[in-house]
Amino acid sequence: MTYIKPLPQPNADTKPFWDGCFEHQLRFQKCRDCEHVRWPPSVICPLCYSPNTDWIVASGKGIVYTFVVHHYAYNKAFEDELPYITAIIELEEGPHILSNIVDCHPSELKCDVPVSIVWDDITEEFSLPKFILSA
Ligand SMILES: [Zn+2]
């Protein structure tokens, strides 16, 4: 089946993140000088401006910071999934990432509940990080 939703557009900064997703690893940059874990990727640390960076693999665990339930598809490719949930996940390592909560009825969801990562292999080149309610 052809994937018709918008695809990621990796650039020099985000390619390590998308390569990690393909390997089912959620990767973030961590500043070697102040240890800030950042998202989105950038050339320098937004806190201390250091260019010294390592990539770490995050646990994939966090909590729902906030969310919205979509009842209208702004892109026709999403019509079959209505209603669907877009959320900002506050990860254990610190970054807030925008994703979807899947396998969850909107009435089950509230802020601050724990979630865990699942991978959606959308094409032969991309996997998307999504989240489910933790058991
Ligand atoms: Zn720093």
PDB file of C-alpha atoms and ligand atoms in Angstrom:
ATOM      1  CA  MET A   1       0.000   0.000   0.000  1.00  0.00           C
ATOM      2  CA  THR A   2       1.335   3.422  -0.916  1.00  0.00           C
ATOM      3  CA  TYR A   3       1.983   5.837   1.922  1.00  0.00           C
ATOM      4  CA  ILE A   4       0.233   9.114   1.030  1.00  0.00           C
ATOM      5  CA  LYS A   5       0.883  11.259   4.123  1.00  0.00           C
ATOM      6  CA  PRO A   6       3.678  13.829   4.186  1.00  0.00           C
ATOM      7  CA  LEU A   7       7.119  12.265   4.673  1.00  0.00           C
ATOM      8  CA  PRO A   8      10.028  13.531   6.789  1.00  0.00           C
ATOM      9  CA  GLN A   9      12.506  15.720   4.905  1.00  0.00           C
ATOM     10  CA  PRO A  10      15.857  15.030   6.626  1.00  0.00           C
ATOM     11  CA  ASN A  11      18.573  17.663   6.419  1.00  0.00           C
ATOM     12  CA  ALA A  12      22.165  17.712   7.676  1.00  0.00           C
ATOM     13  CA  ASP A  13      20.985  18.450  11.236  1.00  0.00           C
ATOM     14  CA  THR A  14      18.074  15.980  11.397  1.00  0.00           C
ATOM     15  CA  LYS A  15      19.457  13.037   9.402  1.00  0.00           C
ATOM     16  CA  PRO A  16      20.989  11.329  12.502  1.00  0.00           C
ATOM     17  CA  PHE A  17      17.572  11.533  14.186  1.00  0.00           C
ATOM     18  CA  TRP A  18      15.765   9.963  11.192  1.00  0.00           C
ATOM     19  CA  ASP A  19      18.502   7.353  10.748  1.00  0.00           C
ATOM     20  CA  GLY A  20      17.952   6.437  14.406  1.00  0.00           C
ATOM     21  CA  CYS A  21      14.202   6.178  13.884  1.00  0.00           C
ATOM     22  CA  PHE A  22      14.804   3.791  10.994  1.00  0.00           C
ATOM     23  CA  GLU A  23      16.749   1.613  13.463  1.00  0.00           C
ATOM     24  CA  HIS A  24      13.993   2.074  16.071  1.00  0.00           C
ATOM     25  CA  GLN A  25      16.185   4.268  18.246  1.00  0.00           C
ATOM     26  CA  LEU A  26      15.042   7.668  19.468  1.00  0.00           C
ATOM     27  CA  ARG A  27      18.206   9.757  19.237  1.00  0.00           C
ATOM     28  CA  PHE A  28      18.852  13.244  20.586  1.00  0.00           C
ATOM     29  CA  GLN A  29      21.832  15.515  20.811  1.00  0.00           C
ATOM     30  CA  LYS A  30      23.400  15.934  24.254  1.00  0.00           C
ATOM     31  CA  CYS A  31      25.746  18.807  24.952  1.00  0.00           C
ATOM     32  CA  ARG A  32      29.151  17.564  26.099  1.00  0.00           C
ATOM     33  CA  ASP A  33      29.705  20.710  28.144  1.00  0.00           C
ATOM     34  CA  CYS A  34      26.414  21.317  30.003  1.00  0.00           C
ATOM     35  CA  GLU A  35      24.695  17.929  29.347  1.00  0.00           C
ATOM     36  CA  HIS A  36      21.505  19.568  28.011  1.00  0.00           C
ATOM     37  CA  VAL A  37      19.554  17.130  25.818  1.00  0.00           C
ATOM     38  CA  ARG A  38      18.019  19.106  22.992  1.00  0.00           C
ATOM     39  CA  TRP A  39      15.315  18.932  20.364  1.00  0.00           C
ATOM     40  CA  PRO A  40      15.205  19.888  17.565  1.00  0.00           C
ATOM     41  CA  PRO A  41      18.791  19.173  16.497  1.00  0.00           C
ATOM     42  CA  SER A  42      21.060  22.164  16.124  1.00  0.00           C
ATOM     43  CA  VAL A  43      24.707  22.941  15.443  1.00  0.00           C
ATOM     44  CA  ILE A  44      25.262  24.482  18.870  1.00  0.00           C
ATOM     45  CA  CYS A  45      23.722  24.019  22.312  1.00  0.00           C
ATOM     46  CA  PRO A  46      20.912  26.567  22.843  1.00  0.00           C
ATOM     47  CA  LEU A  47      21.859  26.894  26.536  1.00  0.00           C
ATOM     48  CA  CYS A  48      25.663  27.276  26.525  1.00  0.00           C
ATOM     49  CA  TYR A  49      26.376  27.702  22.771  1.00  0.00           C
ATOM     50  CA  SER A  50      28.864  24.841  22.786  1.00  0.00           C
ATOM     51  CA  PRO A  51      29.371  23.002  19.484  1.00  0.00           C
ATOM     52  CA  ASN A  52      30.502  19.859  21.365  1.00  0.00           C
ATOM     53  CA  THR A  53      27.721  17.321  20.962  1.00  0.00           C
ATOM     54  CA  ASP A  54      27.087  13.611  21.325  1.00  0.00           C
ATOM     55  CA  TRP A  55      24.046  11.674  20.130  1.00  0.00           C
ATOM     56  CA  ILE A  56      22.306   9.630  22.811  1.00  0.00           C
ATOM     57  CA  VAL A  57      19.556   7.030  22.561  1.00  0.00           C
ATOM     58  CA  ALA A  58      16.528   8.023  24.625  1.00  0.00           C
ATOM     59  CA  SER A  59      14.446   5.555  26.619  1.00  0.00           C
ATOM     60  CA  GLY A  60      11.278   6.262  24.662  1.00  0.00           C
ATOM     61  CA  LYS A  61       9.421   6.847  27.917  1.00  0.00           C
ATOM     62  CA  GLY A  62       7.747  10.028  29.015  1.00  0.00           C
ATOM     63  CA  ILE A  63       4.475  11.682  29.915  1.00  0.00           C
ATOM     64  CA  VAL A  64       1.795  13.484  27.940  1.00  0.00           C
ATOM     65  CA  TYR A  65       2.550  17.194  28.287  1.00  0.00           C
ATOM     66  CA  THR A  66      -0.467  18.282  26.241  1.00  0.00           C
ATOM     67  CA  PHE A  67      -2.593  16.919  23.407  1.00  0.00           C
ATOM     68  CA  VAL A  68      -5.332  17.646  20.903  1.00  0.00           C
ATOM     69  CA  VAL A  69      -7.919  15.307  19.395  1.00  0.00           C
ATOM     70  CA  HIS A  70      -8.406  15.880  15.682  1.00  0.00           C
ATOM     71  CA  HIS A  71     -11.978  15.440  14.442  1.00  0.00           C
ATOM     72  CA  TYR A  72     -11.326  17.062  11.073  1.00  0.00           C
ATOM     73  CA  ALA A  73      -8.696  16.038   8.517  1.00  0.00           C
ATOM     74  CA  TYR A  74      -6.823  19.089   7.237  1.00  0.00           C
ATOM     75  CA  ASN A  75      -5.059  16.709   4.846  1.00  0.00           C
ATOM     76  CA  LYS A  76      -7.199  14.062   3.126  1.00  0.00           C
ATOM     77  CA  ALA A  77      -4.544  11.430   3.833  1.00  0.00           C
ATOM     78  CA  PHE A  78      -5.557  11.512   7.503  1.00  0.00           C
ATOM     79  CA  GLU A  79      -9.333  11.051   6.977  1.00  0.00           C
ATOM     80  CA  ASP A  80      -9.296   7.319   7.706  1.00  0.00           C
ATOM     81  CA  GLU A  81      -7.745   7.884  11.145  1.00  0.00           C
ATOM     82  CA  LEU A  82     -10.288  10.347  12.550  1.00  0.00           C
ATOM     83  CA  PRO A  83     -10.438  10.997  15.387  1.00  0.00           C
ATOM     84  CA  TYR A  84      -6.705  10.891  16.016  1.00  0.00           C
ATOM     85  CA  ILE A  85      -4.506  12.323  18.765  1.00  0.00           C
ATOM     86  CA  THR A  86      -1.523  14.621  18.381  1.00  0.00           C
ATOM     87  CA  ALA A  87       0.441  15.163  21.569  1.00  0.00           C
ATOM     88  CA  ILE A  88       3.551  16.778  22.944  1.00  0.00           C
ATOM     89  CA  ILE A  89       5.439  14.129  24.891  1.00  0.00           C
ATOM     90  CA  GLU A  90       7.774  15.205  27.677  1.00  0.00           C
ATOM     91  CA  LEU A  91      10.507  12.570  27.527  1.00  0.00           C
ATOM     92  CA  GLU A  92      12.455  11.322  30.553  1.00  0.00           C
ATOM     93  CA  GLU A  93      15.616  12.846  29.063  1.00  0.00           C
ATOM     94  CA  GLY A  94      14.004  16.294  28.832  1.00  0.00           C
ATOM     95  CA  PRO A  95      13.043  17.022  25.226  1.00  0.00           C
ATOM     96  CA  HIS A  96       9.426  17.649  24.285  1.00  0.00           C
ATOM     97  CA  ILE A  97       8.540  15.921  21.023  1.00  0.00           C
ATOM     98  CA  LEU A  98       5.427  16.225  18.876  1.00  0.00           C
ATOM     99  CA  SER A  99       3.936  12.859  17.945  1.00  0.00           C
ATOM    100  CA  ASN A 100       0.751  10.812  17.950  1.00  0.00           C
ATOM    101  CA  ILE A 101      -0.783   8.736  20.710  1.00  0.00           C
ATOM    102  CA  VAL A 102      -2.031   5.542  19.062  1.00  0.00           C
ATOM    103  CA  ASP A 103      -4.204   2.617  20.159  1.00  0.00           C
ATOM    104  CA  CYS A 104      -5.931   4.943  22.597  1.00  0.00           C
ATOM    105  CA  HIS A 105      -9.501   6.214  22.675  1.00  0.00           C
ATOM    106  CA  PRO A 106      -9.465   9.996  23.191  1.00  0.00           C
ATOM    107  CA  SER A 107     -11.600   9.619  26.328  1.00  0.00           C
ATOM    108  CA  GLU A 108      -8.786   7.546  27.945  1.00  0.00           C
ATOM    109  CA  LEU A 109      -6.174  10.282  27.572  1.00  0.00           C
ATOM    110  CA  LYS A 110      -5.233  13.068  29.954  1.00  0.00           C
ATOM    111  CA  CYS A 111      -2.144  15.142  30.619  1.00  0.00           C
ATOM    112  CA  ASP A 112       0.694  13.713  32.724  1.00  0.00           C
ATOM    113  CA  VAL A 113      -0.102  10.041  31.986  1.00  0.00           C
ATOM    114  CA  PRO A 114       2.946   7.865  31.223  1.00  0.00           C
ATOM    115  CA  VAL A 115       3.527   6.808  27.625  1.00  0.00           C
ATOM    116  CA  SER A 116       5.986   4.569  25.796  1.00  0.00           C
ATOM    117  CA  ILE A 117       7.311   4.635  22.282  1.00  0.00           C
ATOM    118  CA  VAL A 118       6.150   2.379  19.461  1.00  0.00           C
ATOM    119  CA  TRP A 119       7.451   2.460  15.919  1.00  0.00           C
ATOM    120  CA  ASP A 120       5.369   2.951  12.791  1.00  0.00           C
ATOM    121  CA  ASP A 121       7.345   1.662   9.790  1.00  0.00           C
ATOM    122  CA  ILE A 122       5.679   3.840   7.167  1.00  0.00           C
ATOM    123  CA  THR A 123       7.934   3.210   4.155  1.00  0.00           C
ATOM    124  CA  GLU A 124      11.103   1.285   3.362  1.00  0.00           C
ATOM    125  CA  GLU A 125      13.075   4.406   4.358  1.00  0.00           C
ATOM    126  CA  PHE A 126      11.208   5.868   7.324  1.00  0.00           C
ATOM    127  CA  SER A 127       9.881   4.820  10.705  1.00  0.00           C
ATOM    128  CA  LEU A 128       7.936   7.283  12.814  1.00  0.00           C
ATOM    129  CA  PRO A 129       8.090   7.423  16.596  1.00  0.00           C
ATOM    130  CA  LYS A 130       4.588   7.225  18.072  1.00  0.00           C
ATOM    131  CA  PHE A 131       3.404   6.614  21.614  1.00  0.00           C
ATOM    132  CA  ILE A 132       1.000   4.370  23.514  1.00  0.00           C
ATOM    133  CA  LEU A 133      -0.259   4.564  27.065  1.00  0.00           C
ATOM    134  CA  SER A 134       2.172   2.719  29.341  1.00  0.00           C
ATOM    135  CA  ALA A 135       0.824  -0.372  31.037  1.00  0.00           C
TER     136      ALA A 135
HETATM  137 ZN    ZN B   1      25.338  23.127  26.512  1.00  0.00          ZN
END
